[in-house]
XYZ file of C-alpha atoms in Angstrom:
757
model
C 179.860 61.737 76.381
C 182.066 63.574 78.870
C 180.157 66.839 78.341
C 176.904 65.506 79.830
C 177.997 65.501 83.510
C 179.158 69.084 83.146
C 175.875 70.016 81.459
C 173.729 68.546 84.249
C 176.004 70.118 86.868
C 175.571 73.483 85.197
C 171.788 73.081 85.119
C 171.732 72.049 88.782
C 173.835 75.081 89.676
C 171.412 77.369 87.821
C 168.464 75.799 89.646
C 170.162 76.375 93.005
C 170.748 80.013 92.054
C 167.058 80.406 91.078
C 165.913 78.976 94.397
C 168.279 81.280 96.262
C 166.924 84.309 94.413
C 163.332 83.236 95.142
C 164.091 82.696 98.842
C 165.838 86.059 99.006
C 162.809 87.803 97.436
C 160.424 86.093 99.857
C 162.642 87.124 102.765
C 162.566 90.775 101.669
C 158.755 90.694 101.161
C 158.284 89.052 104.558
C 160.488 91.656 106.194
C 158.576 94.482 104.533
C 155.221 92.939 105.501
C 156.413 92.515 109.104
C 157.668 96.093 109.104
C 154.294 97.300 107.762
C 152.437 95.390 110.477
C 154.762 96.847 113.094
C 154.033 100.337 111.748
C 150.269 99.736 111.945
C 150.618 98.348 115.469
C 152.747 101.332 116.378
C 150.085 103.710 115.024
C 147.361 101.835 116.894
C 149.403 101.986 120.089
C 149.684 105.766 119.846
C 147.271 107.294 122.297
C 144.948 109.562 120.355
C 141.615 111.106 121.297
C 138.491 109.387 119.990
C 136.666 111.604 117.516
C 132.894 111.678 117.217
C 131.029 113.213 114.283
C 127.570 114.770 114.683
C 125.526 115.405 111.526
C 122.329 117.422 111.869
C 119.166 117.160 109.823
C 118.214 119.652 107.154
C 116.773 117.853 104.140
C 118.612 118.614 100.907
C 120.868 121.003 102.806
C 122.375 117.887 104.357
C 124.337 117.443 101.121
C 126.795 119.819 102.794
C 127.775 116.925 105.101
C 129.400 115.231 102.098
C 131.572 118.270 101.442
C 132.675 118.376 105.083
C 133.500 114.644 105.025
C 135.755 115.248 102.022
C 137.688 117.881 103.983
C 137.960 115.631 107.055
C 139.403 112.840 104.917
C 141.852 115.223 103.268
C 143.038 116.238 106.735
C 143.543 112.562 107.665
C 140.858 112.466 110.381
C 139.612 109.053 111.431
C 136.027 109.157 112.683
C 135.464 106.776 115.600
C 131.750 107.400 116.219
C 128.926 108.896 114.160
C 125.550 110.228 115.229
C 123.032 111.740 112.853
C 119.482 112.929 112.510
C 117.290 112.994 109.395
C 119.540 113.564 106.357
C 122.464 113.365 108.764
C 121.391 109.817 109.603
C 121.368 108.821 105.914
C 124.835 110.183 105.160
C 126.148 109.113 108.555
C 124.736 105.602 108.137
C 126.393 105.185 104.743
C 129.718 106.473 106.099
C 129.445 104.140 109.097
C 128.764 101.235 106.708
C 132.186 101.725 105.149
C 131.751 104.157 102.252
C 134.191 107.028 101.985
C 133.229 110.605 101.120
C 133.896 110.381 97.380
C 131.736 107.255 97.112
C 128.853 108.925 98.957
C 129.267 111.936 96.671
C 128.908 109.647 93.639
C 125.878 107.891 95.149
C 124.011 111.144 95.722
C 124.877 112.537 92.294
C 123.484 109.395 90.656
C 120.274 109.359 92.709
C 117.098 110.654 91.072
C 115.558 112.642 93.916
C 112.355 113.350 92.004
C 111.779 109.598 91.844
C 112.781 109.252 95.502
C 110.359 111.910 96.762
C 107.525 110.736 94.502
C 108.223 107.116 95.485
C 108.514 106.172 91.832
C 107.220 102.719 90.931
C 108.466 101.448 87.558
C 105.722 100.893 85.028
C 106.980 97.329 84.610
C 105.885 96.569 88.191
C 102.247 97.405 87.481
C 99.729 95.028 86.001
C 97.849 96.077 82.871
C 94.918 97.381 84.908
C 97.297 99.378 87.123
C 99.095 100.877 84.128
C 95.811 102.099 82.704
C 94.572 103.614 85.961
C 97.826 105.298 86.948
C 97.826 107.129 83.615
C 94.409 108.727 84.039
C 94.289 110.611 87.317
C 96.104 113.715 88.517
C 94.937 113.589 92.149
C 94.158 110.557 94.326
C 92.558 111.060 97.759
C 91.263 108.637 100.418
C 87.465 108.653 100.657
C 85.438 107.243 103.538
C 81.937 107.858 104.914
C 81.384 110.497 102.221
C 84.387 112.435 103.474
C 87.500 113.214 101.499
C 90.684 112.445 103.410
C 94.261 113.601 103.051
C 97.075 111.155 102.238
C 99.301 110.253 105.182
C 102.293 111.580 103.260
C 103.513 112.240 99.764
C 105.686 109.112 99.771
C 105.706 105.709 101.484
C 109.482 105.665 101.058
C 109.699 102.338 99.201
C 112.072 103.748 96.592
C 114.377 105.007 99.345
C 114.126 101.737 101.284
C 115.147 99.663 98.260
C 118.023 102.015 97.471
C 119.429 101.976 101.013
C 119.023 98.197 101.284
C 121.159 97.703 98.209
C 123.776 100.237 99.324
C 124.164 98.696 102.802
C 124.154 95.056 101.720
C 127.683 94.564 103.091
C 126.316 95.100 106.646
C 122.847 93.613 106.124
C 123.318 91.113 108.975
C 124.541 93.654 111.563
C 121.914 94.275 114.252
C 124.088 96.163 116.765
C 125.154 99.476 115.211
C 128.230 99.548 117.475
C 129.522 96.646 115.373
C 129.373 98.557 112.105
C 132.747 99.539 110.571
C 132.203 102.817 112.445
C 129.849 102.750 115.481
C 126.670 104.651 114.642
C 123.413 105.921 116.090
C 120.524 108.052 114.904
C 117.458 109.695 116.414
C 113.740 109.231 115.786
C 110.640 110.862 117.261
C 107.723 108.881 118.694
C 104.833 110.660 116.998
C 102.340 109.434 119.622
C 104.230 110.554 122.743
C 106.629 113.175 121.382
C 109.527 111.332 123.012
C 112.998 110.991 121.577
C 113.921 107.453 120.478
C 117.560 106.382 120.279
C 118.129 104.051 117.322
C 121.319 102.024 117.721
C 120.091 98.466 117.192
C 117.955 96.521 114.732
C 117.576 97.012 110.993
C 119.958 99.776 109.870
C 117.876 100.748 106.835
C 114.689 100.965 108.869
C 116.452 103.109 111.485
C 117.745 105.553 108.866
C 114.305 105.693 107.237
C 112.635 106.467 110.573
C 115.124 109.184 111.453
C 114.596 110.815 108.038
C 110.784 110.461 107.866
C 110.075 114.169 107.404
C 106.406 114.780 108.362
C 104.053 115.003 105.353
C 106.857 114.029 102.963
C 107.435 110.418 104.130
C 105.080 108.152 106.052
C 105.969 107.312 109.680
C 107.996 104.139 110.270
C 106.995 101.562 112.875
C 109.846 100.067 114.930
C 109.211 97.861 117.977
C 105.612 99.033 118.161
C 106.570 102.727 118.106
C 105.463 104.976 115.265
C 108.454 107.148 114.414
C 109.004 110.293 112.362
C 111.941 112.608 111.703
C 114.265 112.816 114.714
C 114.823 116.500 114.030
C 111.515 117.225 115.754
C 113.089 116.485 119.163
C 116.864 116.250 118.687
C 118.394 117.505 115.487
C 121.979 117.450 116.778
C 122.677 114.337 118.924
C 125.910 115.509 120.561
C 125.266 113.990 124.007
C 124.508 110.587 122.510
C 127.789 110.599 120.555
C 129.698 111.691 123.684
C 128.158 108.739 125.512
C 129.588 106.376 122.892
C 133.058 107.387 124.082
C 133.991 110.394 121.953
C 136.634 112.717 123.419
C 136.337 115.312 120.672
C 133.174 116.298 118.798
C 133.147 117.599 115.251
C 129.663 118.887 114.521
C 128.105 119.887 111.201
C 124.974 122.013 111.560
C 122.842 122.432 108.423
C 119.527 123.291 110.046
C 117.770 126.573 109.337
C 117.802 129.588 111.549
C 114.362 130.970 112.340
C 112.904 132.686 109.281
C 111.216 136.063 109.087
C 107.565 136.406 108.126
C 108.354 137.370 104.536
C 110.111 134.038 103.984
C 107.311 131.848 105.393
C 105.501 131.542 102.082
C 104.901 127.807 101.673
C 103.877 124.771 103.709
C 107.355 123.219 103.698
C 108.976 126.310 105.208
C 106.251 126.598 107.847
C 106.762 122.940 108.850
C 110.528 123.502 109.064
C 109.968 126.640 111.168
C 107.746 124.720 113.603
C 110.379 121.983 113.877
C 113.124 124.543 114.496
C 111.322 126.502 117.233
C 112.609 124.172 119.961
C 115.836 122.988 118.357
C 117.250 126.489 117.784
C 117.125 127.257 121.504
C 118.683 123.887 122.412
C 121.487 124.433 119.912
C 123.015 127.291 121.919
C 124.389 124.931 124.582
C 125.175 122.209 122.054
C 127.355 124.593 120.049
C 129.335 125.429 123.197
C 129.979 121.716 123.770
C 131.151 121.136 120.188
C 134.933 121.158 119.791
C 134.904 121.870 116.053
C 131.622 123.490 115.006
C 130.978 123.731 111.255
C 127.988 125.629 109.873
C 127.933 125.855 106.069
C 126.477 129.004 104.532
C 123.421 127.478 102.868
C 120.844 130.157 103.610
C 119.887 130.348 99.936
C 118.825 126.691 99.815
C 115.793 124.859 101.165
C 115.110 121.402 102.549
C 113.867 120.272 99.118
C 116.614 121.889 97.006
C 117.727 118.477 95.765
C 118.444 119.876 92.313
C 121.160 122.073 93.865
C 123.052 119.154 95.379
C 126.456 119.876 93.823
C 126.344 123.515 94.928
C 125.434 122.519 98.490
C 128.270 119.962 98.610
C 130.706 122.716 97.609
C 129.325 124.910 100.400
C 130.126 122.091 102.811
C 133.690 121.920 101.517
C 134.082 125.678 101.900
C 132.858 125.514 105.491
C 135.246 122.647 106.231
C 138.243 124.464 104.786
C 137.303 127.572 106.790
C 138.276 125.642 109.958
C 140.868 123.415 108.290
C 143.725 124.372 110.622
C 141.611 123.458 113.629
C 140.684 120.137 112.008
C 144.288 119.429 111.007
C 145.439 119.949 114.588
C 143.506 116.807 115.581
C 145.920 114.549 113.691
C 149.605 114.209 112.813
C 151.853 112.058 110.653
C 151.512 109.149 113.055
C 147.722 109.229 113.313
C 146.979 110.354 109.722
C 144.220 108.134 108.337
C 143.154 107.612 104.736
C 139.777 105.928 104.517
C 139.759 103.289 101.764
C 136.971 102.767 99.267
C 134.374 100.216 100.271
C 134.436 97.204 97.970
C 131.253 95.157 97.662
C 132.053 92.061 95.678
C 128.688 90.347 95.283
C 125.185 91.453 94.396
C 123.845 87.903 94.702
C 121.468 86.612 97.365
C 120.609 82.981 98.041
C 117.121 83.096 99.554
C 116.467 80.069 101.744
C 113.136 81.109 103.306
C 110.555 83.861 102.851
C 108.879 84.709 106.153
C 105.840 86.925 106.657
C 103.057 87.128 109.220
C 99.598 85.884 108.150
C 97.440 88.559 106.513
C 93.679 88.972 106.624
C 93.122 89.298 102.892
C 96.200 88.000 101.084
C 97.763 84.555 101.067
C 101.459 83.714 101.083
C 101.023 82.403 97.546
C 99.746 85.835 96.505
C 102.774 87.509 98.114
C 105.252 85.135 96.490
C 103.492 85.509 93.160
C 104.068 89.254 93.318
C 107.692 88.822 94.410
C 108.252 86.524 91.418
C 110.825 84.470 93.269
C 110.434 81.570 95.657
C 112.332 80.076 98.619
C 115.474 78.424 97.321
C 115.959 81.059 94.607
C 119.222 82.802 93.784
C 118.468 86.451 93.062
C 120.150 89.840 92.812
C 119.248 93.051 94.614
C 117.671 94.171 91.354
C 115.312 91.173 91.568
C 114.596 91.972 95.217
C 113.811 95.587 94.346
C 111.525 94.487 91.492
C 109.634 92.144 93.818
C 109.069 94.879 96.399
C 107.931 97.266 93.673
C 105.430 94.652 92.486
C 103.955 94.472 95.992
C 103.951 98.253 96.333
C 102.271 98.732 92.950
C 99.183 96.809 94.105
C 98.421 99.619 96.601
C 97.153 96.878 98.902
C 99.770 97.680 101.554
C 100.212 100.941 103.435
C 103.696 99.943 104.621
C 106.289 97.453 103.385
C 109.601 96.698 105.061
C 112.013 93.804 104.956
C 115.349 92.595 106.226
C 117.698 89.748 105.414
C 118.589 87.366 108.224
C 121.659 85.095 108.008
C 121.016 81.380 107.584
C 124.397 79.719 107.122
C 125.744 80.977 103.818
C 122.219 81.903 102.723
C 119.653 84.576 103.639
C 116.120 84.420 104.950
C 113.860 87.231 103.750
C 111.695 88.589 106.578
C 108.779 90.621 105.213
C 106.642 92.979 107.282
C 103.478 93.975 105.408
C 100.752 96.277 106.704
C 97.466 95.952 104.861
C 96.077 99.209 103.553
C 92.980 100.128 105.602
C 91.815 102.548 102.888
C 89.470 100.802 100.486
C 87.848 103.757 98.732
C 89.503 106.544 96.760
C 88.327 109.696 95.046
C 90.367 110.484 91.935
C 90.367 113.547 89.711
C 91.585 114.255 86.194
C 91.489 116.980 83.563
C 91.668 116.782 79.773
C 91.161 118.709 76.567
C 91.453 117.619 72.939
C 89.972 118.610 69.595
C 87.456 115.748 69.449
C 85.904 115.413 72.915
C 86.777 119.014 73.888
C 87.106 119.930 77.581
C 86.468 117.343 80.266
C 86.754 116.910 84.035
C 87.112 113.361 85.318
C 85.650 112.276 88.663
C 86.450 108.729 89.709
C 85.362 106.613 92.644
C 87.380 103.429 93.198
C 86.476 100.827 95.802
C 88.363 97.648 96.655
C 86.891 94.439 98.067
C 83.352 95.205 96.917
C 82.362 91.546 96.751
C 85.650 89.627 96.881
C 88.993 90.163 98.617
C 90.809 90.787 95.353
C 88.303 92.822 93.350
C 88.270 96.486 92.301
C 85.254 98.572 91.289
C 85.957 101.813 89.458
C 83.514 104.411 88.107
C 84.652 107.314 85.914
C 82.211 110.180 85.418
C 83.387 112.597 82.730
C 81.779 116.026 82.737
C 82.303 118.710 80.118
C 81.356 119.326 76.513
C 80.459 115.647 76.120
C 79.163 113.575 79.033
C 80.799 110.145 79.264
C 81.242 107.372 81.804
C 83.367 104.250 82.266
C 82.446 101.572 84.833
C 84.894 98.752 85.565
C 84.604 95.767 87.865
C 87.729 93.625 87.898
C 88.836 90.566 89.882
C 92.598 90.034 89.791
C 93.946 86.519 90.200
C 97.531 87.134 89.089
C 98.756 84.353 86.811
C 95.441 82.536 87.192
C 92.378 83.524 85.181
C 91.028 86.953 86.115
C 87.671 88.302 85.011
C 85.691 91.503 84.889
C 82.850 93.602 83.521
C 83.041 96.973 81.803
C 80.375 99.464 80.733
C 81.409 102.557 78.786
C 79.579 105.485 77.186
C 81.320 107.707 74.628
C 79.781 110.556 72.675
C 80.839 113.634 70.744
C 79.692 116.076 68.071
C 81.942 116.709 65.107
C 82.041 117.774 61.472
C 83.474 114.731 59.724
C 84.001 113.607 56.171
C 81.277 111.412 54.810
C 82.787 108.046 55.734
C 79.304 106.562 55.798
C 78.209 107.684 52.320
C 77.217 104.203 51.239
C 74.310 104.350 53.697
C 73.197 107.900 52.985
C 70.610 108.694 50.348
C 70.522 112.392 51.123
C 73.548 114.490 51.998
C 73.122 118.150 51.118
C 76.567 119.208 52.361
C 78.637 116.904 50.150
C 81.907 115.843 51.762
C 81.317 117.185 55.290
C 78.499 116.312 57.641
C 77.913 117.247 61.271
C 77.308 114.131 63.354
C 76.289 113.327 66.902
C 78.075 110.097 67.740
C 77.058 107.884 70.695
C 78.631 104.535 71.588
C 77.456 102.474 74.583
C 79.561 99.344 75.084
C 79.181 96.599 77.702
C 81.762 93.820 77.988
C 82.173 90.702 80.103
C 85.713 89.386 79.828
C 88.344 87.074 81.231
C 92.101 87.385 80.983
C 95.335 85.903 82.260
C 99.068 86.518 82.191
C 100.724 84.365 79.533
C 104.416 83.371 79.940
C 104.608 86.028 82.690
C 104.586 88.999 80.296
C 101.690 88.817 77.846
C 98.091 89.643 78.710
C 95.719 87.294 76.921
C 91.956 87.496 77.153
C 88.576 87.433 75.510
C 84.891 87.895 76.140
C 81.449 88.966 74.986
C 80.299 92.428 73.985
C 77.016 94.259 73.594
C 77.222 97.596 71.782
C 74.575 100.216 71.087
C 75.642 102.601 68.324
C 73.701 105.730 67.429
C 74.761 108.279 64.811
C 72.551 111.123 63.712
C 73.120 114.320 61.763
C 71.093 117.547 61.672
C 72.513 118.175 58.195
C 70.406 115.356 56.738
C 67.009 116.175 55.302
C 65.197 113.036 56.458
C 62.667 113.220 59.272
C 64.633 111.901 62.249
C 68.175 112.709 61.013
C 69.317 109.205 61.988
C 72.184 107.507 60.175
C 72.548 104.507 62.474
C 70.749 103.175 65.558
C 71.565 99.502 66.101
C 72.479 96.990 68.777
C 75.432 94.691 68.066
C 76.438 91.426 69.723
C 79.978 90.128 69.337
C 82.789 88.027 70.779
C 86.389 89.179 70.994
C 89.901 88.103 71.906
C 93.142 89.995 72.477
C 96.834 89.641 73.229
C 98.907 92.500 74.666
C 102.470 93.170 75.733
C 103.691 96.480 77.149
C 107.208 97.169 78.428
C 107.312 100.919 77.742
C 108.909 102.727 80.671
C 106.353 105.536 80.186
C 103.145 105.685 78.187
C 103.918 109.140 76.809
C 107.433 110.153 75.806
C 108.839 106.633 76.383
C 112.610 106.205 76.460
C 112.652 102.450 76.017
C 110.460 99.417 75.651
C 108.236 97.452 73.330
C 104.479 97.570 72.884
C 102.388 94.972 71.072
C 98.632 94.635 70.777
C 96.424 92.445 68.631
C 92.716 91.758 68.740
C 90.029 89.989 66.760
C 86.310 90.729 67.061
C 83.431 88.869 65.426
C 80.034 90.567 65.142
C 77.424 87.825 65.300
C 74.077 89.632 65.356
C 72.496 93.070 65.158
C 69.111 94.759 65.472
C 70.130 96.089 62.028
C 68.649 99.560 61.663
C 69.986 99.806 58.083
C 68.755 96.319 57.082
C 72.161 95.488 55.614
C 73.901 93.625 58.452
C 75.684 90.345 57.813
C 78.077 88.694 60.296
C 81.682 89.822 59.876
C 84.964 90.102 61.774
C 87.670 92.711 62.257
C 91.324 92.001 62.997
C 94.129 94.420 63.773
C 97.602 94.448 65.277
C 99.993 97.150 66.419
C 103.651 97.085 67.390
C 105.788 99.963 68.661
C 109.403 100.186 69.738
C 111.148 102.987 71.660
C 114.870 103.356 72.187
C 117.199 106.084 73.441
C 119.604 107.046 70.669
C 121.793 109.164 72.922
C 121.276 111.194 76.062
C 117.807 112.812 75.992
C 117.112 111.776 72.380
C 114.608 108.975 71.744
C 113.273 107.305 68.628
C 109.873 105.628 68.526
C 108.857 103.434 65.588
C 105.281 102.210 65.134
C 103.604 99.882 62.653
C 100.032 98.624 62.576
C 97.553 97.034 60.211
C 93.925 95.959 60.153
C 91.308 94.404 57.911
C 87.763 93.083 57.833
C 86.864 89.449 57.286
C 83.565 88.599 55.631
C 80.794 90.983 54.672
C 81.525 94.705 54.509
C 78.025 95.624 55.622
C 78.724 98.079 58.469
C 81.060 100.948 57.505
C 80.722 102.400 61.026
C 83.309 99.831 62.141
C 85.752 100.736 59.380
C 89.202 102.057 60.264
C 88.819 105.826 60.542
C 91.940 108.008 60.754
C 92.841 111.610 61.487
C 93.766 114.011 64.268
C 95.774 113.470 67.441
C 95.486 113.473 71.232
C 92.065 111.896 71.855
C 91.052 108.654 73.555
C 90.759 105.972 70.877
C 87.624 103.823 70.675
C 86.476 101.199 68.182
C 88.730 101.554 65.125
C 89.526 105.270 65.404
C 93.219 106.096 65.051
C 95.591 109.068 64.891
C 97.027 110.321 61.627
C 99.172 113.418 61.169
C 98.316 115.708 58.277
C 94.566 114.993 58.271
C 91.739 116.362 60.382
C 89.903 114.275 62.976
C 88.180 111.178 61.529
C 88.603 112.352 57.950
C 89.761 109.244 56.029
C 88.471 105.683 56.256
C 88.498 102.192 54.789
C 87.898 98.584 55.786
C 91.612 97.726 55.682
C 94.880 99.550 56.187
C 98.589 99.385 56.856
C 100.370 102.236 58.603
C 103.840 103.173 59.863
C 104.983 106.107 61.982
C 108.285 107.480 63.237
C 108.843 110.023 66.025
C 112.133 111.586 67.109
C 111.868 113.181 70.549
C 114.430 115.324 72.340
C 114.099 116.374 75.992
C 115.498 119.902 75.758
C 115.375 120.234 79.524
C 113.702 118.304 82.281
C 110.194 117.167 81.267
C 110.164 119.489 78.243
C 110.147 117.771 74.864
C 110.376 118.796 71.238
C 109.647 116.221 68.569
C 109.179 115.642 64.872
C 106.931 112.920 63.475
C 106.029 111.329 60.171
C 103.371 108.760 59.279
C 102.442 106.911 56.106
C 99.495 104.678 55.293
C 97.641 102.778 52.651
C 93.981 102.862 53.615
C 90.954 101.793 51.622
C 88.551 98.976 50.895
C 89.980 95.466 50.577
C 93.543 96.669 49.952
C 95.003 93.272 50.874
C 93.176 91.553 47.992
C 95.459 93.401 45.574
C 99.015 94.723 45.665
C 97.783 98.158 46.773
C 98.992 97.619 50.328
C 102.650 97.371 49.218
C 102.457 100.278 46.775
C 103.680 103.790 47.531
C 101.720 105.199 50.493
C 98.471 106.828 49.486
C 98.427 109.004 52.609
C 101.279 110.766 54.372
C 101.578 113.385 57.064
C 104.132 115.172 59.216
C 104.146 117.038 62.518
C 106.385 119.101 64.760
C 105.465 119.358 68.400
C 106.232 120.426 71.930
C 105.281 118.445 75.023
C 105.431 119.098 78.759
C 105.070 116.418 81.435
C 102.860 117.704 84.269
C 100.936 116.369 87.246
C 97.719 116.314 85.182
C 99.421 114.479 82.327
C 101.156 115.584 79.138
C 100.420 118.990 77.658
C 101.094 118.861 73.931
C 100.817 121.094 70.898
C 101.419 119.733 67.398
C 101.461 121.470 64.048
C 100.686 118.983 61.296
C 100.531 118.993 57.515
C 100.344 116.663 54.531
C 101.594 117.126 50.951
C 98.199 115.805 49.780
C 96.288 118.526 51.643
C 96.113 122.262 51.047
C 95.402 122.909 54.729
C 97.564 122.346 57.819
C 96.330 121.712 61.364
C 97.421 122.695 64.870
C 96.189 120.479 67.686
C 96.259 120.968 71.448
C 95.992 118.141 73.961
C 96.012 118.666 77.733
C 96.141 115.972 80.408
C 95.920 112.192 80.535
C 93.735 110.565 77.884
C 90.234 109.501 78.885
């Protein structure tokens, strides 16, 4: 009993000791924190000259700015003001937003500049009609009053706008560039007056885009009623403007070209750069004299579009910075040494309170919000915002799209500025060759708003070995029911196996006959988007089918000449990132067609139906290696009276119609049956950019009524293999495949050039 008081006393004593230790630790931490603050205040109180950084324009050569920034940070230089033009405005704007040099280096190394220049729109942002049309044409030109126009520029800059908006989200509410982490300005050129425009207020992303809108590469940017292009046209080195901000010392990085000799002026880009430099080179003489530390990287071997040489150009910038390192180092000391921290952006989330846009002549706010796929009151990410803008851009209904986020308490209001596209008519061109239709040139005329505000009329005329056409009229109503009309003529001449033998009484050539095939199809259809991803539709069809053969001994050589009337329905899903050589995604298609009546040239027609489904999956196994797996099946329901609608396999690289399908190892249209099941596997490797090698295998059971027995689950009756090479080009894929089958004594080599049509 007597031990308890001593026990509690001991415990109390230990507690007091613990509190004393804790208080002592807090005292030390507080002292250190106070000392640190005093050191920072002492550094701030040291009188040091204000340093301004001037970054010139120069396209891809502006990557050298990143290398120079790395050297400046290594020397401990704190930049107080930044002014830039063109590429200098992009890098300068990011640095002013808070990024350090290593972060900007990482950003540029991760950026796909091919996608940026081409203003890449993800396939997922396009509707099914848009996917089809964008994978047909190599050249698209404005067309008005029977005159072919020239596009305003190669790119509208939407890809770049989305990228910069995401990168600068930490300063998205700043409208005075002097209030950025580092005060900033950039220069634009008023294309109407030729005057210089100082950009130091407003939307930071829009200002950078305007300053970097290289003529013919990016479309002009409208700011405050002024149409602006690349600031390098009038002031590629804004030294005076940075001095006016309050800079005592100017560090200038000059990446613009010197004037080129005649022998080097061999393309349009270099000529445009030369014209731009004619005035700026002369002005630079005085500007160089007024620059305290002038840095000019040796990048004579690179051009304004040498984006693929980015790492080399960055190293050239570092070399140029280290060449004057002692001069740079003299601008700081131990007291003023500054290490720029990494910018930390904690949240990618936006709470959208309102979506504001001016009224449009042809498109409602509901249409705009339907394309954005988010509504006021939504919580989204920048990825969702980017997807919404891509959806709007993919419609091609707007010649310019810009946006900014305005603060509204702890939420954001999205302010959209949309400019309706005044061009309503386009001339489009394509080129193709395959072993079935042979050579073909595609001429297309597309006109919008023919009868309604949201309709599209498109006419393809295909000239070459086989004349064809494809007329489409389509009214898009988004998630509501859309409708359209299509008329299509296909024809070819080919030696094919006698898939139609049941209708032939005379066939002197045995297994092979030469046929002239003509298919004229007219469809009226409706369709809608189902659960936001599936395309579901149906309609009515009239088809005229004519097949004749000079190898037959009858009087008119006609095998078939009938009219068919049918109804059809379909369901489709397509998330492939690319139609050819996909890296990822899923494709699904199913359709049912019932033939109700016929003029019945063969006198054997009875109503029947066809049903088929296809599914394909693509996935990247590892870098540059992709696997694509396909499976499909089809069968007839009811009378088997018309073998011309059987499933006919063989060949590769042609535009599929009716129930024609590819099959490695067999010649074009060489095997057939009224039912089938098929699988295929392709392994593709991109050996270098846009160059592919691949190996493929396919297996099938194909015949008459195979699903009425166990034949369809037996060992495959047909098999085939192929090795191939493919090249992605502006006219579409160029492919060569060598194919063989263990069941055949002959192998085949097929060539396919251009988009399929």
